[in-house]
Short mmCIF file of C-alpha atoms in Angstrom, two decimals:
data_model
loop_
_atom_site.label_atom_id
_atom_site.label_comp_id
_atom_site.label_asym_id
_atom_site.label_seq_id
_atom_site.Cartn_x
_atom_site.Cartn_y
_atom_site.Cartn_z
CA UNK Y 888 0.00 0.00 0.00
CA UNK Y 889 1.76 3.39 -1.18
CA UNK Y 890 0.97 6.64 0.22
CA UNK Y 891 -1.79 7.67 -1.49
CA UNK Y 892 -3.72 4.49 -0.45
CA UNK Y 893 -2.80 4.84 3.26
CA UNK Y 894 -4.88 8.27 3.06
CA UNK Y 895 -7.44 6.65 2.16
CA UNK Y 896 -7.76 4.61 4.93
CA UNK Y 897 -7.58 6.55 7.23
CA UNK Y 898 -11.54 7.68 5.94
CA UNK Y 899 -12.44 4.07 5.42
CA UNK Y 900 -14.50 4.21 9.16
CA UNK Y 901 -15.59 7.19 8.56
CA UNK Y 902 -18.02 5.70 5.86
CA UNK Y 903 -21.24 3.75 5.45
CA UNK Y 904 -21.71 0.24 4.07
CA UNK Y 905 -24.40 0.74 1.63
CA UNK Y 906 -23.89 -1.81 -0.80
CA UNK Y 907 -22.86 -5.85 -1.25
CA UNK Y 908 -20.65 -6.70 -3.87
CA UNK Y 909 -20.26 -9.71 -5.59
CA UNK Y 910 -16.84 -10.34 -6.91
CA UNK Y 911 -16.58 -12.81 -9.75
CA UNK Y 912 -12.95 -14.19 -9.09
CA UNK Y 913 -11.60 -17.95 -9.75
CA UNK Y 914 -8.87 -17.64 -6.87
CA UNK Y 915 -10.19 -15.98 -3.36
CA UNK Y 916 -9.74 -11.63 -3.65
CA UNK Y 917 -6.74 -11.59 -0.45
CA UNK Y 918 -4.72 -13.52 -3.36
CA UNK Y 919 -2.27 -10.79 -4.19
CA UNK Y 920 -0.67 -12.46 -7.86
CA UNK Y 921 -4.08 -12.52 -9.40
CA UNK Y 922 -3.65 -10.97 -12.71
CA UNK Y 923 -0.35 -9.85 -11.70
CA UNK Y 924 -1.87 -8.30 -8.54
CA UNK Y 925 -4.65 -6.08 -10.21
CA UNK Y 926 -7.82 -8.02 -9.22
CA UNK Y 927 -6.38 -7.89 -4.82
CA UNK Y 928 -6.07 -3.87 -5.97
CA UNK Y 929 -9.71 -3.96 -7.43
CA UNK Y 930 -11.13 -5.64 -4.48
CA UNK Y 931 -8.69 -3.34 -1.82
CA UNK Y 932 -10.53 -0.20 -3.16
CA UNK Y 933 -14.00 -1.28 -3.08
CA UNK Y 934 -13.40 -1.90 0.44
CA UNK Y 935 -11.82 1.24 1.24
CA UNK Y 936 -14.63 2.96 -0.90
CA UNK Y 937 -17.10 1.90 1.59
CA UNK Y 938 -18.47 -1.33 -0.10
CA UNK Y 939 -18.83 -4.82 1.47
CA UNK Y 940 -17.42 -7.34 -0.60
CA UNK Y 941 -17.96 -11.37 -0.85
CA UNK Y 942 -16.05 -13.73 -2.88
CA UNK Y 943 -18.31 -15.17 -5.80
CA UNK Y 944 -15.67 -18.29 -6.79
CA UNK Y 945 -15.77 -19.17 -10.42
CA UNK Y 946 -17.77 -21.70 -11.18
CA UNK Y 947 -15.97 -25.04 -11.83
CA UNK Y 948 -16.49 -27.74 -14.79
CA UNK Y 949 -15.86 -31.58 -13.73
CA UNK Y 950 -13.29 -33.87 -15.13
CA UNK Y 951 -16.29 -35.43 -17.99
CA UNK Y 952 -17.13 -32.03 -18.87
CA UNK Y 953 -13.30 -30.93 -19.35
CA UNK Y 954 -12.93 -33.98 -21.40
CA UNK Y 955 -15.51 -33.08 -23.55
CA UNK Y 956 -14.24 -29.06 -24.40
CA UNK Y 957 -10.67 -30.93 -25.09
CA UNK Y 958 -12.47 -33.44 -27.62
CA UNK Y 959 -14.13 -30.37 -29.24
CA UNK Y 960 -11.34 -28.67 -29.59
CA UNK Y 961 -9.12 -31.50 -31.20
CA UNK Y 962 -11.93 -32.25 -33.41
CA UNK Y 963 -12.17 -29.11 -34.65
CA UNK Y 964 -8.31 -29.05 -35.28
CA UNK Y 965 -8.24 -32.10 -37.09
CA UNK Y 966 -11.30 -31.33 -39.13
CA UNK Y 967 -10.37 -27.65 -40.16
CA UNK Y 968 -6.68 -27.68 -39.35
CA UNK Y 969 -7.05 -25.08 -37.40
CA UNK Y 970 -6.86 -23.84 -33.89
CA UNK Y 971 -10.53 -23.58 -31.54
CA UNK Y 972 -10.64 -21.13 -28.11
CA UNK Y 973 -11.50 -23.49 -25.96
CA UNK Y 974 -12.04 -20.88 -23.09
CA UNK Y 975 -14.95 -19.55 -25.24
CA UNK Y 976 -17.58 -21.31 -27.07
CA UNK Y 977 -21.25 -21.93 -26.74
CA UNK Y 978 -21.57 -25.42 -24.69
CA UNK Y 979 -19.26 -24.21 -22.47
CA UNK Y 980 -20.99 -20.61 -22.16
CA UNK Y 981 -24.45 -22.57 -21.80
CA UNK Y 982 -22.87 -24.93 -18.89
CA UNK Y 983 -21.26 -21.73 -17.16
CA UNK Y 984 -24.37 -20.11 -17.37
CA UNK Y 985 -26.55 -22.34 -15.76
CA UNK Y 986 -23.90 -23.14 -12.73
CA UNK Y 987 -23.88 -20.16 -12.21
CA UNK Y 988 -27.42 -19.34 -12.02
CA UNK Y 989 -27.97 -22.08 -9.34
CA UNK Y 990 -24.79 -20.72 -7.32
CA UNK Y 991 -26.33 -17.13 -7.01
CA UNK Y 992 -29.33 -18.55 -5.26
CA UNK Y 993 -27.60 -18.49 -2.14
CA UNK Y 994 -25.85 -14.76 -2.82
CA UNK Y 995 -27.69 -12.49 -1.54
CA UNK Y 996 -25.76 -9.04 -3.40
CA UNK Y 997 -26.10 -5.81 -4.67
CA UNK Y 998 -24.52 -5.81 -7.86
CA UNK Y 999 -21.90 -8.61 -9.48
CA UNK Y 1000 -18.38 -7.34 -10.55
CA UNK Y 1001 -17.33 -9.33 -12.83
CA UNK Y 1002 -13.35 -8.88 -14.33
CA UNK Y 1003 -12.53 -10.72 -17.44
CA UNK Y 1004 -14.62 -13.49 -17.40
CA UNK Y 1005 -16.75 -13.41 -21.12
CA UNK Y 1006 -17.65 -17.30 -21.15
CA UNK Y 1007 -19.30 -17.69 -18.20
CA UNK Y 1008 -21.98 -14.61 -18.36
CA UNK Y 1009 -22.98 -14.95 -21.61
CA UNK Y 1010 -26.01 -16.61 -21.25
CA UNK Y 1011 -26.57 -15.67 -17.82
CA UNK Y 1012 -29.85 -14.66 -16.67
CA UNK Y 1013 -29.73 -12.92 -13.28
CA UNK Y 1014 -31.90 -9.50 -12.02
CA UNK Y 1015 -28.67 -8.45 -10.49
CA UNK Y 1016 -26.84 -5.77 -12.07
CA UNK Y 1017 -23.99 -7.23 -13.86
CA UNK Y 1018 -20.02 -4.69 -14.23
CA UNK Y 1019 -17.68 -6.29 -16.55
CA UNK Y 1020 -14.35 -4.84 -16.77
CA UNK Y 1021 -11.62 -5.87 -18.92
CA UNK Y 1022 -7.97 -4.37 -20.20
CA UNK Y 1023 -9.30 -5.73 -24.27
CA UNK Y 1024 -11.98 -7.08 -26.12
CA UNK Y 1025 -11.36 -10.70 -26.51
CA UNK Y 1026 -11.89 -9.97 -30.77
CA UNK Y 1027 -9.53 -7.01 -30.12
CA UNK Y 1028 -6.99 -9.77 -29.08
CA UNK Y 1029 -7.11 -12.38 -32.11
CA UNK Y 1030 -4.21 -12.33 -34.39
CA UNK Y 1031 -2.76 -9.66 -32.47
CA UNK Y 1032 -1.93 -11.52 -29.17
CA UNK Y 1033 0.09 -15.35 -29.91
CA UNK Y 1034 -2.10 -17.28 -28.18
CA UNK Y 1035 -5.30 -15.88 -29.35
CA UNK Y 1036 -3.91 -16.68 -32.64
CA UNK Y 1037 -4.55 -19.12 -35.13
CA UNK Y 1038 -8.39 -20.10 -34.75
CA UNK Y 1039 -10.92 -21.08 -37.79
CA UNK Y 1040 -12.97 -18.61 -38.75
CA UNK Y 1041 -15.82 -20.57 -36.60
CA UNK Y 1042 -14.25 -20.37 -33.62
CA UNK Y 1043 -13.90 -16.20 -34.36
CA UNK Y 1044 -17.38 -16.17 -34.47
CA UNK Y 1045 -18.50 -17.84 -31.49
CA UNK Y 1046 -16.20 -15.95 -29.60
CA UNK Y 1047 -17.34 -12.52 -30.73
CA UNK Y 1048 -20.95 -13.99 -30.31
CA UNK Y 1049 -20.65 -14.56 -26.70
CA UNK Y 1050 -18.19 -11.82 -26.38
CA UNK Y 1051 -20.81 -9.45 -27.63
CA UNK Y 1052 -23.55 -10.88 -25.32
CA UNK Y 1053 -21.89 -10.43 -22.29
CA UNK Y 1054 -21.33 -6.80 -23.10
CA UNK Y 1055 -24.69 -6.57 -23.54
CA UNK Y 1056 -26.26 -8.31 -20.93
CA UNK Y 1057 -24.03 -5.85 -18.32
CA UNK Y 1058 -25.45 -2.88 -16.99
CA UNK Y 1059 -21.72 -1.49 -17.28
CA UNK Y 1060 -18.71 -2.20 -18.92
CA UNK Y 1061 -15.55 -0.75 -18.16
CA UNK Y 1062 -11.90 -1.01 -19.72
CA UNK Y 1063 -8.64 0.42 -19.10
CA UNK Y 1064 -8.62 2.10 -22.08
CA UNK Y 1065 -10.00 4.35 -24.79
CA UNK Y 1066 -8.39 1.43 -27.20
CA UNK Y 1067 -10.77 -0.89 -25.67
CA UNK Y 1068 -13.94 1.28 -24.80
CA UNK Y 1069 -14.43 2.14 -28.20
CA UNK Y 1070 -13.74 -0.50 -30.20
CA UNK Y 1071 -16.58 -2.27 -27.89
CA UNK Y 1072 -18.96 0.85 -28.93
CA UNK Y 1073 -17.76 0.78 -32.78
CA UNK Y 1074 -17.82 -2.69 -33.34
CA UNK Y 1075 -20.23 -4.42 -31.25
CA UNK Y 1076 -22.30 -1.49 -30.94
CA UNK Y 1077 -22.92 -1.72 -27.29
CA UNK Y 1078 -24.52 1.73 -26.19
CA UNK Y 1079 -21.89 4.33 -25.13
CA UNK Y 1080 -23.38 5.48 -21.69
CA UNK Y 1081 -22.63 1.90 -20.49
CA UNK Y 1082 -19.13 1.97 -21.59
CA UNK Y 1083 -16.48 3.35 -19.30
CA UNK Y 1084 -12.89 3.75 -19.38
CA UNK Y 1085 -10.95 3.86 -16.16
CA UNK Y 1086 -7.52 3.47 -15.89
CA UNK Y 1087 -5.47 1.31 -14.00
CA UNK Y 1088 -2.80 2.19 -11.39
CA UNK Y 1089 0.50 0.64 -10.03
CA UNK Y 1090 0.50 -2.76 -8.33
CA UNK Y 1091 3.73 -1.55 -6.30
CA UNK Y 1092 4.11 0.75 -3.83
CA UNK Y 1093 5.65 4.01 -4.74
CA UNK Y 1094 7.22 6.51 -2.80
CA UNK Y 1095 5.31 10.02 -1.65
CA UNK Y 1096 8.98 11.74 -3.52
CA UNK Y 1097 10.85 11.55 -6.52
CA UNK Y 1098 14.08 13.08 -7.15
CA UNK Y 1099 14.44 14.93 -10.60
CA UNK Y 1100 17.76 15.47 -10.55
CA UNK Y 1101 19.59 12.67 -11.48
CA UNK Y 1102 22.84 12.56 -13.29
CA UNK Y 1103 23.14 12.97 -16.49
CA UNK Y 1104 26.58 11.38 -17.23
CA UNK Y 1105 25.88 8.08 -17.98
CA UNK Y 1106 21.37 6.77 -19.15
CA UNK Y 1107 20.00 4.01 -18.09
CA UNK Y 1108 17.20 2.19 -19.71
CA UNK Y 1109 15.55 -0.22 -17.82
CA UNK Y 1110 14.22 -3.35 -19.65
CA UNK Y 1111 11.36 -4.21 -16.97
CA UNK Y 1112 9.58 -7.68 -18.32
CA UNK Y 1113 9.29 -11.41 -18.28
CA UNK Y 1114 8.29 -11.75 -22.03
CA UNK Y 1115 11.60 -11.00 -23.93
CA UNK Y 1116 9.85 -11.62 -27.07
CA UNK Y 1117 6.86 -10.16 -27.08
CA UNK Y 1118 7.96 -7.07 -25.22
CA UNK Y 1119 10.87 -7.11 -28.05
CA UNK Y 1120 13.66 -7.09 -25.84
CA UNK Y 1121 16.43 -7.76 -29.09
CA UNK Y 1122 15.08 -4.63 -30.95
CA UNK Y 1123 15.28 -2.87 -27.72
CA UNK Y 1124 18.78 -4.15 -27.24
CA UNK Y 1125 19.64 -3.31 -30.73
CA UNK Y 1126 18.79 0.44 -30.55
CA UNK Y 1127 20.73 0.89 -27.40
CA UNK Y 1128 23.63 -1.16 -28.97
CA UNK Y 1129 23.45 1.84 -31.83
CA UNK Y 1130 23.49 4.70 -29.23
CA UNK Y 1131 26.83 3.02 -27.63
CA UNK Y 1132 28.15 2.99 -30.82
CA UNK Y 1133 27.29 6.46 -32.09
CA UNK Y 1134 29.26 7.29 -28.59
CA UNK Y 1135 26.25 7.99 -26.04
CA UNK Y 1136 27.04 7.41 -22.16
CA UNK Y 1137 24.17 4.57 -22.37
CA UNK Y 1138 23.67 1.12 -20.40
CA UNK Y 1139 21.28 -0.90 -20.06
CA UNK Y 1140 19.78 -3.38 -17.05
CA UNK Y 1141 17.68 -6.13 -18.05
CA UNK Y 1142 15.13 -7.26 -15.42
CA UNK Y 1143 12.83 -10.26 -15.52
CA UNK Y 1144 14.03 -12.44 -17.96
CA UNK Y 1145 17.52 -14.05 -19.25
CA UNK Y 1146 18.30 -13.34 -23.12
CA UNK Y 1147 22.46 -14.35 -22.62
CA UNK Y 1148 23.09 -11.90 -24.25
CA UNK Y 1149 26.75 -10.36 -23.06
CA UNK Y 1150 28.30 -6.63 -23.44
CA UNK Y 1151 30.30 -4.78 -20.46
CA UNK Y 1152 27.20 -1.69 -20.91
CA UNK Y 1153 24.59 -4.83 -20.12
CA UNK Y 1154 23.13 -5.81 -16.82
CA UNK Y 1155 20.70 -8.85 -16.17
CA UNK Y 1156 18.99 -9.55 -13.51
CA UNK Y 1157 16.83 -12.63 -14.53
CA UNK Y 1158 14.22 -12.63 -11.88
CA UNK Y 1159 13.16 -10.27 -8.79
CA UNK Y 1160 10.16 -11.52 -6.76
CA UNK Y 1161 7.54 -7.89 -5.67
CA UNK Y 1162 6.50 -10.43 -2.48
CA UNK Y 1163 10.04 -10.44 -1.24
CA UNK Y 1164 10.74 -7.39 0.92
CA UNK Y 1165 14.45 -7.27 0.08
CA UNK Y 1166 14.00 -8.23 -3.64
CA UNK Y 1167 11.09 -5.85 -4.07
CA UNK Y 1168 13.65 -2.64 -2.36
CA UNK Y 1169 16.10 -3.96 -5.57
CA UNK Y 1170 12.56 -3.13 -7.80
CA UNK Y 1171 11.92 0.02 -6.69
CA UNK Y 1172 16.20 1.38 -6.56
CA UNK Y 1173 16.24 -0.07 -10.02
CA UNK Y 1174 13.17 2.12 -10.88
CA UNK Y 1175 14.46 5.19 -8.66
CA UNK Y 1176 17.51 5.15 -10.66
CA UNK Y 1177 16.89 4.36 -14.07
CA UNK Y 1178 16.34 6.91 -16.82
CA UNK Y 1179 14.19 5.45 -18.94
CA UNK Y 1180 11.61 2.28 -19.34
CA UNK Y 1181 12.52 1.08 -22.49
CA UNK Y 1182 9.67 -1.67 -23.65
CA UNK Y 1183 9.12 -1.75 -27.06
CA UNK Y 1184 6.24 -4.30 -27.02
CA UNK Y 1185 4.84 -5.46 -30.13
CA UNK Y 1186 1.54 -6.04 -28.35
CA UNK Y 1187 -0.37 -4.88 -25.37
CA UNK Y 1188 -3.42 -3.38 -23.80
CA UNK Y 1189 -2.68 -1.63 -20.49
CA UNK Y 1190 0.97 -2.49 -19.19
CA UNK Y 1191 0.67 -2.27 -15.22
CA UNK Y 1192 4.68 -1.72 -15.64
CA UNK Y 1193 3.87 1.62 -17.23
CA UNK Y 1194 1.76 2.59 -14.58
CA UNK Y 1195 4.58 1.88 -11.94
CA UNK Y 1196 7.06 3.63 -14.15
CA UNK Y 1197 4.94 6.92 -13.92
CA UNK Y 1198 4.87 6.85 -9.87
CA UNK Y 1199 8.31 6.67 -10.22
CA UNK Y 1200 8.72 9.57 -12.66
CA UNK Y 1201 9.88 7.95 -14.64
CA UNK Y 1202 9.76 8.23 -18.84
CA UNK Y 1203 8.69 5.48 -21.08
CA UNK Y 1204 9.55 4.63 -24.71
CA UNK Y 1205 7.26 1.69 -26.06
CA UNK Y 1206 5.31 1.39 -29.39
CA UNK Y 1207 2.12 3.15 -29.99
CA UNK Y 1208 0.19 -0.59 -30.01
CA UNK Y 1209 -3.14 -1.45 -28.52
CA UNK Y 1210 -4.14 0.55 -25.44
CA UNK Y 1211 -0.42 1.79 -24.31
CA UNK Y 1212 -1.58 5.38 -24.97
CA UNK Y 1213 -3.73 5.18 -22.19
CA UNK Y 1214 -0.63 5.46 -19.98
CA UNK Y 1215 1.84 6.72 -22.10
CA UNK Y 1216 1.14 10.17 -23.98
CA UNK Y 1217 3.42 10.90 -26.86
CA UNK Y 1218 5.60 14.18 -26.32
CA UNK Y 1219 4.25 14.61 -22.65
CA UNK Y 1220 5.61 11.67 -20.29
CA UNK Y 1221 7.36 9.22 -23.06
CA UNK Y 1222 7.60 8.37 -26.91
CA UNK Y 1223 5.60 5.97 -28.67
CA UNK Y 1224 6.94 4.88 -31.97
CA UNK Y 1225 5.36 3.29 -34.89
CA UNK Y 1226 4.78 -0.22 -34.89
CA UNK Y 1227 6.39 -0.84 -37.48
CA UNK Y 1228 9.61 1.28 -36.36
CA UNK Y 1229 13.18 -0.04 -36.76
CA UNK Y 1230 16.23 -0.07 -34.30
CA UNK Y 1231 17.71 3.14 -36.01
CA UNK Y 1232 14.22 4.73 -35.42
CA UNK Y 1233 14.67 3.71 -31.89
CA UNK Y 1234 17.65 4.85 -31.60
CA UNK Y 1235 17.47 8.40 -33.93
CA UNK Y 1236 14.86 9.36 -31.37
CA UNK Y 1237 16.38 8.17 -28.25
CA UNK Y 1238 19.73 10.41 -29.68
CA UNK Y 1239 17.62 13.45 -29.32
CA UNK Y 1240 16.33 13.17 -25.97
CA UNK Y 1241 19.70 12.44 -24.43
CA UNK Y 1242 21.23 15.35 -25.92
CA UNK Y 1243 18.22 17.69 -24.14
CA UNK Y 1244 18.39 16.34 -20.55
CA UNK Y 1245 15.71 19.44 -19.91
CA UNK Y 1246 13.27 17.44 -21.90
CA UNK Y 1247 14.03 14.15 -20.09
CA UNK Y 1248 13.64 16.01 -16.86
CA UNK Y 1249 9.81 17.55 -18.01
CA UNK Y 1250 9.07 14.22 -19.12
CA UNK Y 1251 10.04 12.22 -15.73
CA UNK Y 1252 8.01 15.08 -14.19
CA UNK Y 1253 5.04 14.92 -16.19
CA UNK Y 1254 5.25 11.47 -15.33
CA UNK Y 1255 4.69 11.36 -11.91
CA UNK Y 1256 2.00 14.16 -12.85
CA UNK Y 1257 0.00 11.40 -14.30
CA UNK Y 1258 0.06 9.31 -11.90
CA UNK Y 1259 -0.74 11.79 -9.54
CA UNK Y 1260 -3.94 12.43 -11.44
CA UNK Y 1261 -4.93 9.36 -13.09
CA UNK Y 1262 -2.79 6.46 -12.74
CA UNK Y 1263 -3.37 5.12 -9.27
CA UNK Y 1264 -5.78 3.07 -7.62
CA UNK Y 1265 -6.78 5.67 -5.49
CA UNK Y 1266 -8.51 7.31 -8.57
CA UNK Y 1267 -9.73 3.63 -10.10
CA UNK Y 1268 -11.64 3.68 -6.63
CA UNK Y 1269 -13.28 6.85 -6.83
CA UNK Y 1270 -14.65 6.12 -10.36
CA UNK Y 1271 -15.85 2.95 -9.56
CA UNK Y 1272 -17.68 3.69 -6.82
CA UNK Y 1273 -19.42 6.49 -8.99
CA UNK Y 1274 -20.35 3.66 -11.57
CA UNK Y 1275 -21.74 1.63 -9.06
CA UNK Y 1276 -23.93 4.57 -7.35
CA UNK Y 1277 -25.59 5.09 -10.77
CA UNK Y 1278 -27.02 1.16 -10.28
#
């Protein structure tokens, strides 16, 4: 819990229980590595926004019905030769649905939140408000993440089908992005006063200072992820690699993951646990000293990391992809690049910015600016809660 959250509790008694909350959640809500910690900091501010919360567990499928949603999905890959989401499709939506109807018989709630789960509220028919909140449309994701890659056209269409229901069957849905909220709105057509985009905040805790003054006489970019490929760690490493050789005072410190790769400039660090006090104080000195997050993803919605990066003032360069705008603004707190930018792009505009450490300076502070105003959980709390008072 960072400063701003410690604020907040101090009002937490000061305020009236005046709704029940249903949380839709397959591990229990004091589980603090669900969805990289984002679902414990959901279900933290609805409790210090007032709200009593219960634990609505996922429902579960036995080990005949799991056989059967493999057997689908290997038929359909060795009838069409190609892949089948077998987390979304209609018997499994219909079986979901029904669980899930005979589970809330005994909840006696408010409103449901549910996070992320499409398949299983589909079909749902409940007289309880539903709130679905996601970081992406599910069709937003196919082709563009790996694994949501690859399916036969049937497949697409079941999963926009159900997508597209559960939007609509919500009294709310909300998304961490304007990427996401409106591509719900322009291509499922789901009406705009129930969409709502509220943006994430850090799943670390960050200090109630930064210092703006750092040193200038050697950058640091710090290489903050566990996906090397996705987050294109190599064209990252190749841009900095050009900077060293054009002469820049550059290094770089790789955290997370373990490319081998090997240069005196290079620092790797292939794994730092956030639950271990004294590995989580190596976290936050890495991200008090760095210069730079340099994450060149080649696809995301709403990278938590960015989040964190801005309540340590600290600038990001990334690739204007998906919903990374919604935490990085081009010019203002970062650069976002083209996707289809190069290593000498990379590195032609990462050339400019260390040659006007005055601009690196406004963009660290307009960094922890936006966090400040937007991208903590402090301010996901507030409007939530003003979501949920319109129910």
């Amino acid at each position: 819990m960072d400063y701003k959250e410690k604020k907040q509790f101090k009002n937490l008694l000061k305020k009236e229980i005046f709704m029940k909350i249903g949380f839709y959640s397959s591990v229990p809500l004091e589980d603090k590595k669900n969805w990289s910690g984002t679902m414990f900091k959901m279900y933290e501010q609805l409790l210090i926004q007032g709200y009593e919360v219960v634990w609505i567990p996922r429902v579960q499928f036995t080990d005949k019905e799991e056989k059967r949603f493999r057997f689908i999905e290997k038929t359909f890959n060795k009838i069409f030769n190609r892949g089948y989401n077998r987390h979304l499709f209609i018997y499994k939506a219909k079986i979901a649905a029904k669980r899930l109807k005979k589970n809330l018989k005994d909840v006696k709630v408010d409103v449901i939140f549910n996070p992320t789960h499409v398949n299983d509220f589909a079909y749902l028919k409940t007289d309880i408000p539903v709130v679905y909140l996601n970081d992406a449309n599910v069709a937003q994701l196919l082709n563009y993440y790996h694994y949501y890659s690859g399916f036969g056209i049937l497949s697409k269409i079941e999963t926009k089908y159900l997508e597209k229901k559960t939007l609509k069957n919500s009294s709310y849905a909300v998304f961490s992005s304007d990427w996401a909220s409106n591509f719900a709105i322009d291509f499922y057509g789901i009406d705009k006063e129930k969409v709502k985009t509220i943006k994430f905040g850090a799943n670390i805790i960050v200090p109630e200072k930064i210092d703006f003054n750092k040193s200038t006489d050697e950058f640091t970019f710090l290489f903050l992820a566990v996906d090397w490929i996705r987050k294109r760690g190599a064209l990252a490493y190749e841009s900095l690699k050009i900077l060293k050789e054009r002469g820049y005072p550059v290094k770089v410190l790789i955290v997370g993951c373990n490319p081998e790769i090997k240069a005196d400039w290079l620092t790797i660090i292939p794994f730092l646990n956030k639950n271990n006090p004294d590995e989580f104080r190596e976290i936050q000195n890495h991200l008090l000293s760095s210069h730079f997050l340099f994450v060149p993803t080649k696809a995301d919605c709403t990278p938590i990391a960015f989040c964190e990066a801005a309540g340590y003032g600290l600038p990001v360069i990334s690739t204007d992809t998906g919903g990374v705008s919604a935490h990085v603004i081009e010019g203002y707190n970062g650069c976002l690049l083209s996707e289809d930018a190069n290593a000498e792009d990379y590195a032609n505009t990462i050339g400019k910015l260390i040659e006007s450490p005055q601009t690196i300076k406004e963009y660290s502070q307009n960094a922890r600016k936006l966090y400040e105003k937007e991208l903590n959980w402090g301010n996901w709390g507030n409007e939530f809660s003003k979501i949920l008072k319109q129910l």
